Amino acid sequence: MNYEIVTRKERIAAGISARTNNLSPDMGAVIGGLWSRFYGEGIYDSIPRRANGKAMGIYTEYAGDEKADYTVLVACETETEPKIEGCTVCRIPAGRYAKFVVYGDMVQAVAAAWQEIWQMDLPRTFVCDFEEYQDDRMDQAEIHIYVGLKEED
């Protein structure tokens, strides 16, 4: 699976979150439920000062082990830190990321990409990884996946 190394500035994102892990039998339901709520309950539309029209899946607070719990956020990038009741705000750290570009079914293509990424020998930070959905096409989506990398020595 091809990728490029990019350097990104710090970003602010706001949305809703939950805890899960990759081996949990309800992981898909937890993450899918966040996406359903994000759009179905109008959370996306209620977030002020969105930086762009892209949705994000953000993964933080994990130990680099598939069995470890992590926080998943379904969010959008914002220009400022919003103060909204029930909203989780996340700062995506500046730094080096492996950027993967995935095309296809929004759910299946991302799941398949993450399966491959977990098998790769990347110098990951396990601080923050995220998906950035470039459009809202379910079957022919373009998704950028960013995996946080340790700084070079």
C-alpha positions as protocol buffer text, in pm:
chain_id: "A"
residue {
  index: 1
  type: MET
  ca { x: 0 y: 0 z: 0 }
}
residue {
  index: 2
  type: ASN
  ca { x: 153 y: 330 z: -110 }
}
residue {
  index: 3
  type: TYR
  ca { x: 178 y: 641 z: 102 }
}
residue {
  index: 4
  type: GLU
  ca { x: 363 y: 969 z: 119 }
}
residue {
  index: 5
  type: ILE
  ca { x: 521 y: 1138 z: 420 }
}
residue {
  index: 6
  type: VAL
  ca { x: 365 y: 1479 z: 490 }
}
residue {
  index: 7
  type: THR
  ca { x: 409 y: 1740 z: 761 }
}
residue {
  index: 8
  type: ARG
  ca { x: 88 y: 1889 z: 896 }
}
residue {
  index: 9
  type: LYS
  ca { x: 17 y: 2187 z: 1117 }
}
residue {
  index: 10
  type: GLU
  ca { x: -189 y: 2150 z: 1432 }
}
residue {
  index: 11
  type: ARG
  ca { x: -563 y: 2137 z: 1363 }
}
residue {
  index: 12
  type: ILE
  ca { x: -871 y: 2170 z: 1583 }
}
residue {
  index: 13
  type: ALA
  ca { x: -1164 y: 1936 z: 1536 }
}
residue {
  index: 14
  type: ALA
  ca { x: -1502 y: 1913 z: 1708 }
}
residue {
  index: 15
  type: GLY
  ca { x: -1760 y: 1636 z: 1714 }
}
residue {
  index: 16
  type: ILE
  ca { x: -1872 y: 1342 z: 1925 }
}
residue {
  index: 17
  type: SER
  ca { x: -1668 y: 1060 z: 2075 }
}
residue {
  index: 18
  type: ALA
  ca { x: -1672 y: 714 z: 2230 }
}
residue {
  index: 19
  type: ARG
  ca { x: -1424 y: 455 z: 2358 }
}
residue {
  index: 20
  type: THR
  ca { x: -1369 y: 118 z: 2188 }
}
residue {
  index: 21
  type: ASN
  ca { x: -1092 y: -115 z: 2069 }
}
residue {
  index: 22
  type: ASN
  ca { x: -1016 y: -309 z: 1753 }
}
residue {
  index: 23
  type: LEU
  ca { x: -1107 y: -647 z: 1902 }
}
residue {
  index: 24
  type: SER
  ca { x: -1435 y: -543 z: 2060 }
}
residue {
  index: 25
  type: PRO
  ca { x: -1732 y: -724 z: 1903 }
}
residue {
  index: 26
  type: ASP
  ca { x: -1928 y: -397 z: 1901 }
}
residue {
  index: 27
  type: MET
  ca { x: -1650 y: -175 z: 1758 }
}
residue {
  index: 28
  type: GLY
  ca { x: -1831 y: -138 z: 1423 }
}
residue {
  index: 29
  type: ALA
  ca { x: -2158 y: -53 z: 1595 }
}
residue {
  index: 30
  type: VAL
  ca { x: -1987 y: 205 z: 1819 }
}
residue {
  index: 31
  type: ILE
  ca { x: -1814 y: 381 z: 1530 }
}
residue {
  index: 32
  type: GLY
  ca { x: -2113 y: 347 z: 1296 }
}
residue {
  index: 33
  type: GLY
  ca { x: -2339 y: 482 z: 1569 }
}
residue {
  index: 34
  type: LEU
  ca { x: -2124 y: 793 z: 1602 }
}
residue {
  index: 35
  type: TRP
  ca { x: -2148 y: 858 z: 1228 }
}
residue {
  index: 36
  type: SER
  ca { x: -2526 y: 808 z: 1238 }
}
residue {
  index: 37
  type: ARG
  ca { x: -2564 y: 1051 z: 1527 }
}
residue {
  index: 38
  type: PHE
  ca { x: -2321 y: 1305 z: 1377 }
}
residue {
  index: 39
  type: TYR
  ca { x: -2537 y: 1353 z: 1070 }
}
residue {
  index: 40
  type: GLY
  ca { x: -2877 y: 1219 z: 1182 }
}
residue {
  index: 41
  type: GLU
  ca { x: -2900 y: 1437 z: 1493 }
}
residue {
  index: 42
  type: GLY
  ca { x: -2770 y: 1748 z: 1315 }
}
residue {
  index: 43
  type: ILE
  ca { x: -2447 y: 1763 z: 1513 }
}
residue {
  index: 44
  type: TYR
  ca { x: -2239 y: 1838 z: 1202 }
}
residue {
  index: 45
  type: ASP
  ca { x: -2466 y: 2130 z: 1112 }
}
residue {
  index: 46
  type: SER
  ca { x: -2456 y: 2268 z: 1469 }
}
residue {
  index: 47
  type: ILE
  ca { x: -2076 y: 2305 z: 1479 }
}
residue {
  index: 48
  type: PRO
  ca { x: -1983 y: 2669 z: 1414 }
}
residue {
  index: 49
  type: ARG
  ca { x: -1688 y: 2794 z: 1211 }
}
residue {
  index: 50
  type: ARG
  ca { x: -1618 y: 2470 z: 1024 }
}
residue {
  index: 51
  type: ALA
  ca { x: -1288 y: 2502 z: 837 }
}
residue {
  index: 52
  type: ASN
  ca { x: -1413 y: 2305 z: 536 }
}
residue {
  index: 53
  type: GLY
  ca { x: -1686 y: 2061 z: 433 }
}
residue {
  index: 54
  type: LYS
  ca { x: -1490 y: 1747 z: 519 }
}
residue {
  index: 55
  type: ALA
  ca { x: -1585 y: 1497 z: 788 }
}
residue {
  index: 56
  type: MET
  ca { x: -1319 y: 1323 z: 993 }
}
residue {
  index: 57
  type: GLY
  ca { x: -1276 y: 1002 z: 1187 }
}
residue {
  index: 58
  type: ILE
  ca { x: -1009 y: 1062 z: 1455 }
}
residue {
  index: 59
  type: TYR
  ca { x: -840 y: 802 z: 1676 }
}
residue {
  index: 60
  type: THR
  ca { x: -655 y: 909 z: 1991 }
}
residue {
  index: 61
  type: GLU
  ca { x: -543 y: 787 z: 2333 }
}
residue {
  index: 62
  type: TYR
  ca { x: -429 y: 437 z: 2252 }
}
residue {
  index: 63
  type: ALA
  ca { x: -121 y: 236 z: 2338 }
}
residue {
  index: 64
  type: GLY
  ca { x: -40 y: 91 z: 1997 }
}
residue {
  index: 65
  type: ASP
  ca { x: -190 y: -246 z: 2072 }
}
residue {
  index: 66
  type: GLU
  ca { x: -494 y: -375 z: 1884 }
}
residue {
  index: 67
  type: LYS
  ca { x: -640 y: -486 z: 2219 }
}
residue {
  index: 68
  type: ALA
  ca { x: -604 y: -141 z: 2378 }
}
residue {
  index: 69
  type: ASP
  ca { x: -901 y: 93 z: 2408 }
}
residue {
  index: 70
  type: TYR
  ca { x: -886 y: 424 z: 2223 }
}
residue {
  index: 71
  type: THR
  ca { x: -1107 y: 726 z: 2176 }
}
residue {
  index: 72
  type: VAL
  ca { x: -1275 y: 763 z: 1839 }
}
residue {
  index: 73
  type: LEU
  ca { x: -1420 y: 1098 z: 1734 }
}
residue {
  index: 74
  type: VAL
  ca { x: -1647 y: 1169 z: 1441 }
}
residue {
  index: 75
  type: ALA
  ca { x: -1581 y: 1534 z: 1378 }
}
residue {
  index: 76
  type: CYS
  ca { x: -1502 y: 1818 z: 1144 }
}
residue {
  index: 77
  type: GLU
  ca { x: -1213 y: 2061 z: 1143 }
}
residue {
  index: 78
  type: THR
  ca { x: -1295 y: 2399 z: 1294 }
}
residue {
  index: 79
  type: GLU
  ca { x: -1132 y: 2740 z: 1279 }
}
residue {
  index: 80
  type: THR
  ca { x: -1165 y: 2792 z: 1654 }
}
residue {
  index: 81
  type: GLU
  ca { x: -1238 y: 2580 z: 1958 }
}
residue {
  index: 82
  type: PRO
  ca { x: -1619 y: 2570 z: 1985 }
}
residue {
  index: 83
  type: LYS
  ca { x: -1798 y: 2561 z: 2319 }
}
residue {
  index: 84
  type: ILE
  ca { x: -2093 y: 2329 z: 2256 }
}
residue {
  index: 85
  type: GLU
  ca { x: -2253 y: 2114 z: 2524 }
}
residue {
  index: 86
  type: GLY
  ca { x: -2192 y: 1745 z: 2453 }
}
residue {
  index: 87
  type: CYS
  ca { x: -1927 y: 1822 z: 2192 }
}
residue {
  index: 88
  type: THR
  ca { x: -1574 y: 1682 z: 2215 }
}
residue {
  index: 89
  type: VAL
  ca { x: -1291 y: 1907 z: 2099 }
}
residue {
  index: 90
  type: CYS
  ca { x: -964 y: 1754 z: 1982 }
}
residue {
  index: 91
  type: ARG
  ca { x: -633 y: 1907 z: 1883 }
}
residue {
  index: 92
  type: ILE
  ca { x: -472 y: 1706 z: 1605 }
}
residue {
  index: 93
  type: PRO
  ca { x: -99 y: 1743 z: 1671 }
}
residue {
  index: 94
  type: ALA
  ca { x: 139 y: 1901 z: 1426 }
}
residue {
  index: 95
  type: GLY
  ca { x: 398 y: 1663 z: 1291 }
}
residue {
  index: 96
  type: ARG
  ca { x: 485 y: 1394 z: 1042 }
}
residue {
  index: 97
  type: TYR
  ca { x: 215 y: 1166 z: 903 }
}
residue {
  index: 98
  type: ALA
  ca { x: 202 y: 884 z: 653 }
}
residue {
  index: 99
  type: LYS
  ca { x: -74 y: 988 z: 413 }
}
residue {
  index: 100
  type: PHE
  ca { x: -269 y: 712 z: 238 }
}
residue {
  index: 101
  type: VAL
  ca { x: -527 y: 789 z: -31 }
}
residue {
  index: 102
  type: VAL
  ca { x: -811 y: 538 z: -54 }
}
residue {
  index: 103
  type: TYR
  ca { x: -1091 y: 519 z: -311 }
}
residue {
  index: 104
  type: GLY
  ca { x: -1407 y: 313 z: -302 }
}
residue {
  index: 105
  type: ASP
  ca { x: -1691 y: 226 z: -69 }
}
residue {
  index: 106
  type: MET
  ca { x: -1671 y: 460 z: 228 }
}
residue {
  index: 107
  type: VAL
  ca { x: -1694 y: 182 z: 486 }
}
residue {
  index: 108
  type: GLN
  ca { x: -1530 y: -116 z: 314 }
}
residue {
  index: 109
  type: ALA
  ca { x: -1236 y: 73 z: 160 }
}
residue {
  index: 110
  type: VAL
  ca { x: -1145 y: 234 z: 492 }
}
residue {
  index: 111
  type: ALA
  ca { x: -1172 y: -94 z: 684 }
}
residue {
  index: 112
  type: ALA
  ca { x: -953 y: -272 z: 428 }
}
residue {
  index: 113
  type: ALA
  ca { x: -697 y: 10 z: 436 }
}
residue {
  index: 114
  type: TRP
  ca { x: -671 y: -2 z: 815 }
}
residue {
  index: 115
  type: GLN
  ca { x: -621 y: -381 z: 800 }
}
residue {
  index: 116
  type: GLU
  ca { x: -320 y: -322 z: 574 }
}
residue {
  index: 117
  type: ILE
  ca { x: -186 y: -27 z: 775 }
}
residue {
  index: 118
  type: TRP
  ca { x: -187 y: -233 z: 1098 }
}
residue {
  index: 119
  type: GLN
  ca { x: 36 y: -489 z: 923 }
}
residue {
  index: 120
  type: MET
  ca { x: 290 y: -229 z: 806 }
}
residue {
  index: 121
  type: ASP
  ca { x: 613 y: -159 z: 989 }
}
residue {
  index: 122
  type: LEU
  ca { x: 565 y: 216 z: 1033 }
}
residue {
  index: 123
  type: PRO
  ca { x: 737 y: 417 z: 1310 }
}
residue {
  index: 124
  type: ARG
  ca { x: 398 y: 517 z: 1452 }
}
residue {
  index: 125
  type: THR
  ca { x: 344 y: 757 z: 1741 }
}
residue {
  index: 126
  type: PHE
  ca { x: 4 y: 610 z: 1838 }
}
residue {
  index: 127
  type: VAL
  ca { x: -95 y: 961 z: 1950 }
}
residue {
  index: 128
  type: CYS
  ca { x: -341 y: 1058 z: 1677 }
}
residue {
  index: 129
  type: ASP
  ca { x: -442 y: 903 z: 1345 }
}
residue {
  index: 130
  type: PHE
  ca { x: -732 y: 1023 z: 1135 }
}
residue {
  index: 131
  type: GLU
  ca { x: -938 y: 983 z: 823 }
}
residue {
  index: 132
  type: GLU
  ca { x: -1046 y: 1284 z: 621 }
}
residue {
  index: 133
  type: TYR
  ca { x: -1340 y: 1224 z: 390 }
}
residue {
  index: 134
  type: GLN
  ca { x: -1300 y: 1440 z: 81 }
}
residue {
  index: 135
  type: ASP
  ca { x: -1663 y: 1408 z: -29 }
}
residue {
  index: 136
  type: ASP
  ca { x: -1986 y: 1239 z: 76 }
}
residue {
  index: 137
  type: ARG
  ca { x: -2012 y: 976 z: -197 }
}
residue {
  index: 138
  type: MET
  ca { x: -2073 y: 644 z: -22 }
}
residue {
  index: 139
  type: ASP
  ca { x: -1969 y: 411 z: -305 }
}
residue {
  index: 140
  type: GLN
  ca { x: -1689 y: 603 z: -482 }
}
residue {
  index: 141
  type: ALA
  ca { x: -1545 y: 809 z: -198 }
}
residue {
  index: 142
  type: GLU
  ca { x: -1199 y: 957 z: -175 }
}
residue {
  index: 143
  type: ILE
  ca { x: -1058 y: 922 z: 175 }
}
residue {
  index: 144
  type: HIS
  ca { x: -723 y: 1043 z: 305 }
}
residue {
  index: 145
  type: ILE
  ca { x: -588 y: 846 z: 600 }
}
residue {
  index: 146
  type: TYR
  ca { x: -316 y: 1009 z: 811 }
}
residue {
  index: 147
  type: VAL
  ca { x: -106 y: 794 z: 1046 }
}
residue {
  index: 148
  type: GLY
  ca { x: 108 y: 982 z: 1300 }
}
residue {
  index: 149
  type: LEU
  ca { x: 480 y: 908 z: 1267 }
}
residue {
  index: 150
  type: LYS
  ca { x: 770 y: 957 z: 1506 }
}
residue {
  index: 151
  type: GLU
  ca { x: 1011 y: 1235 z: 1417 }
}
residue {
  index: 152
  type: GLU
  ca { x: 1326 y: 1127 z: 1237 }
}
residue {
  index: 153
  type: ASP
  ca { x: 1645 y: 1116 z: 1442 }
}
